[in-house]
């Protein structure tokens, strides 16, 4: 197998991003450029991402961002082996902008197209960064997703657990709003929690110890709201208590998924737990997961924050993985608002 050079485009949420990556499976790959424009400022007044504002901002920026990514990589369209773009899941207006741009570039330069599943790109990032070998267990924790998956191969995933209500990042953001902190709330809560007592408030830990590996955060969020509404709040204590509850929920559910993974893949001696998504930047969560993996005989791999949050390098890398397997998409491929990773047949089968 030879190295492939792929341009990746990401527009599924509030980051407009383009990157050029070069490499081959199983990685690591070389990130030649990684340009990200965050729309956080545009959404801040609303306390969350507004789909119409996001789609318009993507349209305004995408051409310049792609240009910048190619220039920074010292590449022209002619140097590429493929063009990859997020085709879902995500906010449909934004996904359409990125996918349409990728189709136009692929057509103009006569390059093949890879329509990337955004969740799969998060799942494969540990191969881009450190050549993680299959199979591994993935904990994907972001503002939009909260899942535990067995990653068997490209296109082959087993869903062990998912949230039955909010994603964990969403819970961080909502709790931050209740305490009066700006969006995005995760980093703010983490900073505030550092100066508070985790036992300041007794908060529920939904689904703890239950069968399966699903998550639930709405009961926890409601408990925080009741405390905030009552007034006279110890904000640092509430942030610390909330974060401690999240840590307990994530470690309990991950530990349950580890048992499923062990029985599905008995030959994997020291498999990796890969943690991805914006919430993976949280140091308290990272340290609790380190303790868990050490106890359970797993390695732990947490990509650097810049590659844990939404970015286009992971999209380009997924393009490399599919390109090497000769799996390309027709230019007529449609964007998808919903596109679960597991539970649907793998592509190419
Ligand atoms: O992966 P990401 O950039 O975007 C998607 O949602 O796909 O994740 C953003 C989420 C936000 O909810 C943000 O509050 C959360 O990740 N986050 C954190 C931290 N940094 C970002 N949550 C907790 N602690 C952090 N340090
Ligand atoms: Zn994401």
Short mmCIF file of C-alpha atoms and ligand atoms in Angstrom, two decimals:
data_model
loop_
_atom_site.label_atom_id
_atom_site.label_comp_id
_atom_site.label_asym_id
_atom_site.label_seq_id
_atom_site.Cartn_x
_atom_site.Cartn_y
_atom_site.Cartn_z
CA UNK A 1 0.00 0.00 0.00
CA UNK A 2 1.29 3.47 -0.85
CA UNK A 3 0.72 6.71 1.03
CA UNK A 4 -2.34 8.70 0.00
CA UNK A 5 -2.76 12.48 0.21
CA UNK A 6 -6.32 13.52 1.00
CA UNK A 7 -8.09 16.86 1.49
CA UNK A 8 -10.74 16.69 4.23
CA UNK A 9 -13.64 19.09 4.83
CA UNK A 10 -15.71 19.37 8.04
CA UNK A 11 -18.87 21.50 8.37
CA UNK A 12 -21.29 19.38 10.42
CA UNK A 13 -21.56 21.64 13.47
CA UNK A 14 -20.01 24.99 14.37
CA UNK A 15 -16.49 24.54 13.00
CA UNK A 16 -15.63 25.27 9.39
CA UNK A 17 -12.52 23.21 8.77
CA UNK A 18 -10.24 21.86 6.04
CA UNK A 19 -7.06 19.81 6.29
CA UNK A 20 -4.60 17.86 4.18
CA UNK A 21 -3.35 14.54 5.53
CA UNK A 22 -0.90 12.07 4.05
CA UNK A 23 -0.38 8.47 5.10
CA UNK A 24 -1.46 4.88 5.04
CA UNK A 25 -3.26 2.46 7.35
CA UNK A 26 -2.87 1.79 10.24
CA UNK A 27 -1.19 5.17 10.70
CA UNK A 28 0.10 7.32 12.20
CA UNK A 29 -0.48 9.82 9.41
CA UNK A 30 1.15 13.12 8.66
CA UNK A 31 -0.98 16.23 9.08
CA UNK A 32 0.24 18.60 6.36
CA UNK A 33 -2.27 21.30 7.32
CA UNK A 34 -5.20 21.60 9.71
CA UNK A 35 -7.25 24.80 9.43
CA UNK A 36 -10.17 25.38 11.78
CA UNK A 37 -12.45 28.37 11.95
CA UNK A 38 -14.62 28.23 15.07
CA UNK A 39 -18.01 29.96 14.95
CA UNK A 40 -18.27 30.04 18.76
CA UNK A 41 -18.48 33.85 18.85
CA UNK A 42 -21.45 33.87 16.44
CA UNK A 43 -23.40 31.40 18.61
CA UNK A 44 -22.39 32.71 22.04
CA UNK A 45 -25.32 35.14 22.43
CA UNK A 46 -27.73 32.18 22.06
CA UNK A 47 -26.01 29.81 24.50
CA UNK A 48 -25.76 27.08 21.85
CA UNK A 49 -25.39 26.40 18.14
CA UNK A 50 -28.08 27.97 15.92
CA UNK A 51 -28.37 25.85 12.72
CA UNK A 52 -29.23 28.71 10.32
CA UNK A 53 -26.39 30.89 11.57
CA UNK A 54 -24.01 27.93 11.30
CA UNK A 55 -24.99 27.09 7.70
CA UNK A 56 -24.58 30.69 6.57
CA UNK A 57 -21.20 31.04 8.28
CA UNK A 58 -19.98 27.82 6.59
CA UNK A 59 -20.98 29.18 3.16
CA UNK A 60 -19.12 32.42 3.81
CA UNK A 61 -15.89 30.74 4.92
CA UNK A 62 -15.48 27.39 3.25
CA UNK A 63 -13.73 28.45 0.01
CA UNK A 64 -11.09 30.48 1.83
CA UNK A 65 -10.53 27.75 4.44
CA UNK A 66 -9.97 25.09 1.74
CA UNK A 67 -7.60 27.41 -0.08
CA UNK A 68 -5.70 28.05 3.15
CA UNK A 69 -5.43 24.31 3.92
CA UNK A 70 -4.02 23.56 0.47
CA UNK A 71 -1.56 26.46 0.62
CA UNK A 72 -0.37 25.57 4.15
CA UNK A 73 0.18 21.97 2.99
CA UNK A 74 2.09 23.19 -0.07
CA UNK A 75 -0.32 21.15 -2.20
CA UNK A 76 -2.46 21.74 -5.25
CA UNK A 77 -5.67 19.90 -6.12
CA UNK A 78 -3.61 17.92 -8.62
CA UNK A 79 -1.46 16.47 -5.79
CA UNK A 80 -4.46 14.92 -4.04
CA UNK A 81 -5.48 11.27 -4.24
CA UNK A 82 -9.02 12.01 -3.03
CA UNK A 83 -11.33 14.62 -1.54
CA UNK A 84 -13.19 13.68 1.66
CA UNK A 85 -16.01 15.53 3.41
CA UNK A 86 -18.37 14.90 6.30
CA UNK A 87 -21.66 13.64 4.83
CA UNK A 88 -23.37 13.28 8.25
CA UNK A 89 -24.53 13.03 10.92
CA UNK A 90 -24.89 16.69 11.80
CA UNK A 91 -26.79 19.89 11.10
CA UNK A 92 -28.00 19.28 7.57
CA UNK A 93 -27.47 22.82 6.23
CA UNK A 94 -23.82 22.78 7.23
CA UNK A 95 -23.22 19.23 6.01
CA UNK A 96 -24.64 20.22 2.59
CA UNK A 97 -22.19 23.13 2.33
CA UNK A 98 -19.11 20.98 2.97
CA UNK A 99 -20.21 17.98 0.93
CA UNK A 100 -21.21 20.11 -2.05
CA UNK A 101 -17.86 21.91 -1.93
CA UNK A 102 -16.06 18.56 -1.89
CA UNK A 103 -18.10 17.28 -4.84
CA UNK A 104 -17.29 20.40 -6.87
CA UNK A 105 -13.55 20.08 -6.12
CA UNK A 106 -13.56 16.34 -6.89
CA UNK A 107 -15.36 16.96 -10.17
CA UNK A 108 -13.14 19.88 -11.21
CA UNK A 109 -9.90 18.02 -10.41
CA UNK A 110 -11.10 14.54 -11.49
CA UNK A 111 -10.43 13.10 -8.04
CA UNK A 112 -12.48 10.44 -6.25
CA UNK A 113 -14.81 11.44 -3.39
CA UNK A 114 -15.14 9.91 0.08
CA UNK A 115 -18.37 10.75 1.94
CA UNK A 116 -17.30 10.47 5.58
CA UNK A 117 -19.35 9.57 8.62
CA UNK A 118 -18.35 12.19 11.21
CA UNK A 119 -18.59 9.67 14.08
CA UNK A 120 -16.34 7.26 12.23
CA UNK A 121 -13.79 10.05 11.77
CA UNK A 122 -13.75 10.59 15.57
CA UNK A 123 -13.42 6.81 15.97
CA UNK A 124 -10.39 6.57 13.65
CA UNK A 125 -8.49 9.61 14.98
CA UNK A 126 -6.33 7.44 17.27
CA UNK A 127 -5.00 5.72 14.13
CA UNK A 128 -4.09 9.08 12.59
CA UNK A 129 -2.31 10.19 15.78
CA UNK A 130 -0.68 6.97 16.93
CA UNK A 131 -1.52 4.13 14.60
CA UNK A 132 -3.92 2.39 17.03
CA UNK A 133 -4.43 -1.23 15.95
CA UNK A 134 -7.93 -2.76 15.72
CA UNK A 135 -9.84 -3.74 17.75
CA UNK A 136 -10.22 -1.02 20.39
CA UNK A 137 -12.91 0.35 22.65
CA UNK A 138 -14.03 3.90 21.91
CA UNK A 139 -15.60 6.34 24.36
CA UNK A 140 -16.90 9.21 22.27
CA UNK A 141 -17.89 12.15 24.47
CA UNK A 142 -18.78 15.46 22.86
CA UNK A 143 -21.50 18.08 22.69
CA UNK A 144 -23.46 16.02 20.18
CA UNK A 145 -22.48 12.44 20.98
CA UNK A 146 -22.06 10.12 23.93
CA UNK A 147 -21.32 6.56 22.90
CA UNK A 148 -19.29 3.48 23.72
CA UNK A 149 -18.31 1.49 20.63
CA UNK A 150 -16.24 -1.56 19.85
CA UNK A 151 -14.13 -0.55 16.84
CA UNK A 152 -13.41 -3.75 14.91
CA UNK A 153 -12.27 -2.39 11.58
CA UNK A 154 -13.01 0.46 9.19
CA UNK A 155 -16.79 0.31 8.70
CA UNK A 156 -17.26 -2.28 11.46
CA UNK A 157 -18.54 -1.04 14.82
CA UNK A 158 -20.42 -2.56 17.74
CA UNK A 159 -22.57 -0.22 19.76
CA UNK A 160 -22.23 -1.00 23.49
CA UNK A 161 -23.92 2.07 24.88
CA UNK A 162 -25.38 5.43 23.95
CA UNK A 163 -27.13 8.23 25.78
CA UNK A 164 -30.85 7.87 26.24
CA UNK A 165 -31.25 11.65 26.59
CA UNK A 166 -28.50 14.34 26.50
CA UNK A 167 -24.91 14.03 25.30
CA UNK A 168 -22.41 14.62 28.10
CA UNK A 169 -21.02 17.84 26.56
CA UNK A 170 -24.58 19.11 26.25
CA UNK A 171 -25.05 18.44 29.99
CA UNK A 172 -21.86 20.44 30.73
CA UNK A 173 -23.15 23.29 28.55
CA UNK A 174 -26.62 23.33 30.12
CA UNK A 175 -25.28 23.20 33.67
CA UNK A 176 -22.88 26.04 32.85
CA UNK A 177 -25.83 28.09 31.61
CA UNK A 178 -27.70 27.38 34.88
CA UNK A 179 -24.72 28.60 36.89
CA UNK A 180 -24.48 31.67 34.63
CA UNK A 181 -21.33 30.74 32.69
CA UNK A 182 -20.88 31.44 28.96
CA UNK A 183 -21.01 28.88 26.12
CA UNK A 184 -19.28 26.46 25.62
CA UNK A 185 -19.59 25.52 29.27
CA UNK A 186 -17.35 22.45 29.58
CA UNK A 187 -14.02 24.26 30.05
CA UNK A 188 -15.69 26.86 32.32
CA UNK A 189 -17.16 24.17 34.58
CA UNK A 190 -13.79 22.42 34.76
CA UNK A 191 -12.01 25.62 35.84
CA UNK A 192 -14.71 26.53 38.38
CA UNK A 193 -14.80 22.95 39.75
CA UNK A 194 -11.09 23.09 40.55
CA UNK A 195 -11.89 25.53 43.37
CA UNK A 196 -14.94 23.67 44.74
CA UNK A 197 -15.74 20.63 46.87
CA UNK A 198 -17.07 17.58 45.02
CA UNK A 199 -19.17 16.69 48.08
CA UNK A 200 -20.77 20.15 48.34
CA UNK A 201 -24.02 18.81 46.86
CA UNK A 202 -25.42 15.28 46.71
CA UNK A 203 -26.34 14.71 43.06
CA UNK A 204 -27.86 11.64 41.36
CA UNK A 205 -25.86 9.31 39.10
CA UNK A 206 -28.48 7.98 36.66
CA UNK A 207 -28.11 4.35 35.42
CA UNK A 208 -25.09 3.69 37.65
CA UNK A 209 -24.57 -0.05 38.05
CA UNK A 210 -27.40 -0.89 35.62
CA UNK A 211 -27.08 -3.62 33.00
CA UNK A 212 -25.75 -2.50 29.61
CA UNK A 213 -23.58 0.55 29.02
CA UNK A 214 -26.11 3.30 28.22
CA UNK A 215 -25.83 6.81 29.62
CA UNK A 216 -28.37 9.27 31.01
CA UNK A 217 -27.74 12.83 32.13
CA UNK A 218 -31.16 14.49 32.25
CA UNK A 219 -31.88 13.56 35.89
CA UNK A 220 -28.53 14.97 36.92
CA UNK A 221 -29.17 18.17 34.99
CA UNK A 222 -32.61 18.55 36.59
CA UNK A 223 -31.11 18.10 40.06
CA UNK A 224 -28.62 20.88 39.29
CA UNK A 225 -31.45 23.11 38.06
CA UNK A 226 -33.42 22.66 41.28
CA UNK A 227 -30.38 23.66 43.33
CA UNK A 228 -29.62 26.65 41.08
CA UNK A 229 -33.28 27.79 41.17
CA UNK A 230 -33.32 27.68 44.97
CA UNK A 231 -30.67 30.44 44.95
CA UNK A 232 -27.78 31.13 47.33
CA UNK A 233 -25.61 28.70 45.39
CA UNK A 234 -22.01 27.70 46.03
CA UNK A 235 -21.18 27.81 42.29
CA UNK A 236 -17.74 26.19 42.59
CA UNK A 237 -19.16 23.45 44.82
CA UNK A 238 -22.02 22.82 42.40
CA UNK A 239 -19.62 22.66 39.42
CA UNK A 240 -17.34 20.26 41.34
CA UNK A 241 -20.25 18.08 42.46
CA UNK A 242 -21.65 17.95 38.92
CA UNK A 243 -18.27 17.06 37.43
CA UNK A 244 -17.76 14.34 40.05
CA UNK A 245 -21.14 12.82 39.15
CA UNK A 246 -20.21 12.85 35.44
CA UNK A 247 -16.87 11.18 36.25
CA UNK A 248 -18.71 8.42 38.17
CA UNK A 249 -21.21 7.88 35.36
CA UNK A 250 -18.54 7.75 32.63
CA UNK A 251 -16.25 5.36 34.52
CA UNK A 252 -19.10 3.04 35.53
CA UNK A 253 -20.49 2.81 31.99
CA UNK A 254 -17.02 2.43 30.44
CA UNK A 255 -16.20 -0.33 32.88
CA UNK A 256 -19.40 -2.16 31.82
CA UNK A 257 -18.46 -1.74 28.13
CA UNK A 258 -14.97 -3.11 28.85
CA UNK A 259 -16.55 -6.39 29.95
CA UNK A 260 -18.57 -6.59 26.72
CA UNK A 261 -15.46 -5.78 24.69
CA UNK A 262 -13.44 -8.51 26.49
CA UNK A 263 -16.04 -11.13 25.66
CA UNK A 264 -16.36 -9.95 22.02
CA UNK A 265 -12.58 -9.83 21.48
CA UNK A 266 -10.98 -12.41 23.80
CA UNK A 267 -7.74 -12.42 21.79
CA UNK A 268 -7.00 -8.73 22.41
CA UNK A 269 -4.50 -8.89 25.29
CA UNK A 270 -4.01 -5.23 26.25
CA UNK A 271 -6.60 -3.49 24.11
CA UNK A 272 -6.84 0.29 24.04
CA UNK A 273 -9.55 2.52 25.37
CA UNK A 274 -9.63 5.47 22.96
CA UNK A 275 -11.32 8.61 24.26
CA UNK A 276 -12.45 11.20 21.71
CA UNK A 277 -14.72 14.24 21.48
CA UNK A 278 -14.45 17.68 23.10
CA UNK A 279 -15.18 16.40 26.63
CA UNK A 280 -12.02 14.24 26.43
CA UNK A 281 -10.14 17.50 27.11
CA UNK A 282 -11.44 17.40 30.72
CA UNK A 283 -8.52 16.51 33.02
CA UNK A 284 -10.67 15.09 35.85
CA UNK A 285 -12.38 12.71 33.41
CA UNK A 286 -9.04 11.80 31.83
CA UNK A 287 -7.45 10.99 35.15
CA UNK A 288 -10.40 8.82 36.31
CA UNK A 289 -10.27 6.91 33.02
CA UNK A 290 -6.52 6.40 33.43
CA UNK A 291 -7.12 4.78 36.81
CA UNK A 292 -9.88 2.60 35.33
CA UNK A 293 -7.77 1.42 32.38
CA UNK A 294 -4.81 0.61 34.64
CA UNK A 295 -7.11 -1.51 36.83
CA UNK A 296 -8.75 -3.30 33.90
CA UNK A 297 -5.59 -3.99 31.86
CA UNK A 298 -6.43 -1.60 29.04
CA UNK A 299 -4.11 0.96 27.45
CA UNK A 300 -5.50 4.47 27.18
CA UNK A 301 -5.22 6.72 24.15
CA UNK A 302 -6.51 10.27 24.23
CA UNK A 303 -5.70 12.27 21.10
CA UNK A 304 -4.56 15.87 21.70
CA UNK A 305 -7.47 18.31 22.31
CA UNK A 306 -7.13 19.90 18.87
CA UNK A 307 -7.83 16.52 17.28
CA UNK A 308 -10.40 15.40 19.89
CA UNK A 309 -12.74 18.26 19.05
CA UNK A 310 -14.24 18.69 15.58
CA UNK A 311 -11.56 19.09 12.92
CA UNK A 312 -10.94 18.21 9.28
CA UNK A 313 -7.72 16.22 9.77
CA UNK A 314 -9.82 13.33 11.09
CA UNK A 315 -12.06 13.61 8.01
CA UNK A 316 -9.04 13.56 5.67
CA UNK A 317 -7.63 10.56 7.58
CA UNK A 318 -10.90 8.65 7.15
CA UNK A 319 -10.54 9.46 3.45
CA UNK A 320 -7.08 7.85 3.54
CA UNK A 321 -8.48 4.69 5.20
CA UNK A 322 -11.35 4.34 2.71
CA UNK A 323 -9.19 5.35 -0.25
CA UNK A 324 -6.69 2.60 0.52
CA UNK A 325 -9.49 0.08 0.46
CA UNK A 326 -10.73 1.46 -2.87
CA UNK A 327 -14.01 2.52 -1.26
CA UNK A 328 -15.16 5.74 -2.91
CA UNK A 329 -18.56 7.38 -3.24
CA UNK A 330 -20.48 8.52 -6.29
CA UNK A 331 -20.89 12.29 -6.75
CA UNK A 332 -24.63 11.80 -6.23
CA UNK A 333 -24.19 10.72 -2.59
CA UNK A 334 -26.64 12.49 -0.25
CA UNK A 335 -25.94 14.31 3.02
CA UNK A 336 -27.55 12.69 6.07
CA UNK A 337 -28.70 14.42 9.25
CA UNK A 338 -28.80 11.04 10.99
CA UNK A 339 -26.25 8.32 10.28
CA UNK A 340 -25.61 5.88 13.15
CA UNK A 341 -22.26 4.09 13.09
CA UNK A 342 -23.40 0.75 14.37
CA UNK A 343 -26.59 -1.10 13.62
CA UNK A 344 -26.36 -0.51 9.88
CA UNK A 345 -24.43 -2.80 7.51
CA UNK A 346 -20.85 -1.69 6.85
CA UNK A 347 -20.22 0.00 3.54
CA UNK A 348 -18.68 -2.22 0.89
CA UNK A 349 -20.57 -5.29 2.14
O1 LIG B 1 -16.26 17.53 19.96
P1 LIG B 1 -16.76 18.93 20.17
O2 LIG B 1 -15.83 20.05 19.88
O3 LIG B 1 -18.01 19.22 19.31
C1 LIG B 1 -19.09 18.34 19.18
O4 LIG B 1 -19.99 18.45 20.03
O5 LIG B 1 -19.08 17.50 18.25
O6 LIG B 1 -17.26 19.00 21.69
C2 LIG B 1 -17.73 20.19 22.26
C3 LIG B 1 -18.23 19.89 23.65
C4 LIG B 1 -18.95 21.06 24.29
O7 LIG B 1 -20.15 20.58 24.85
C5 LIG B 1 -17.98 21.52 25.38
O8 LIG B 1 -18.60 22.11 26.48
C6 LIG B 1 -17.29 20.22 25.75
O9 LIG B 1 -17.14 19.54 24.51
N1 LIG B 1 -15.99 20.44 26.38
C7 LIG B 1 -15.71 20.09 27.65
C8 LIG B 1 -14.37 20.52 27.90
N2 LIG B 1 -13.90 21.10 26.75
C9 LIG B 1 -14.89 21.03 25.84
N3 LIG B 1 -16.44 19.48 28.59
C10 LIG B 1 -15.88 19.29 29.79
N4 LIG B 1 -14.63 19.68 30.12
C11 LIG B 1 -13.83 20.30 29.21
N5 LIG B 1 -12.60 20.68 29.52
ZN1 LIG B 2 -17.83 15.76 16.59
#
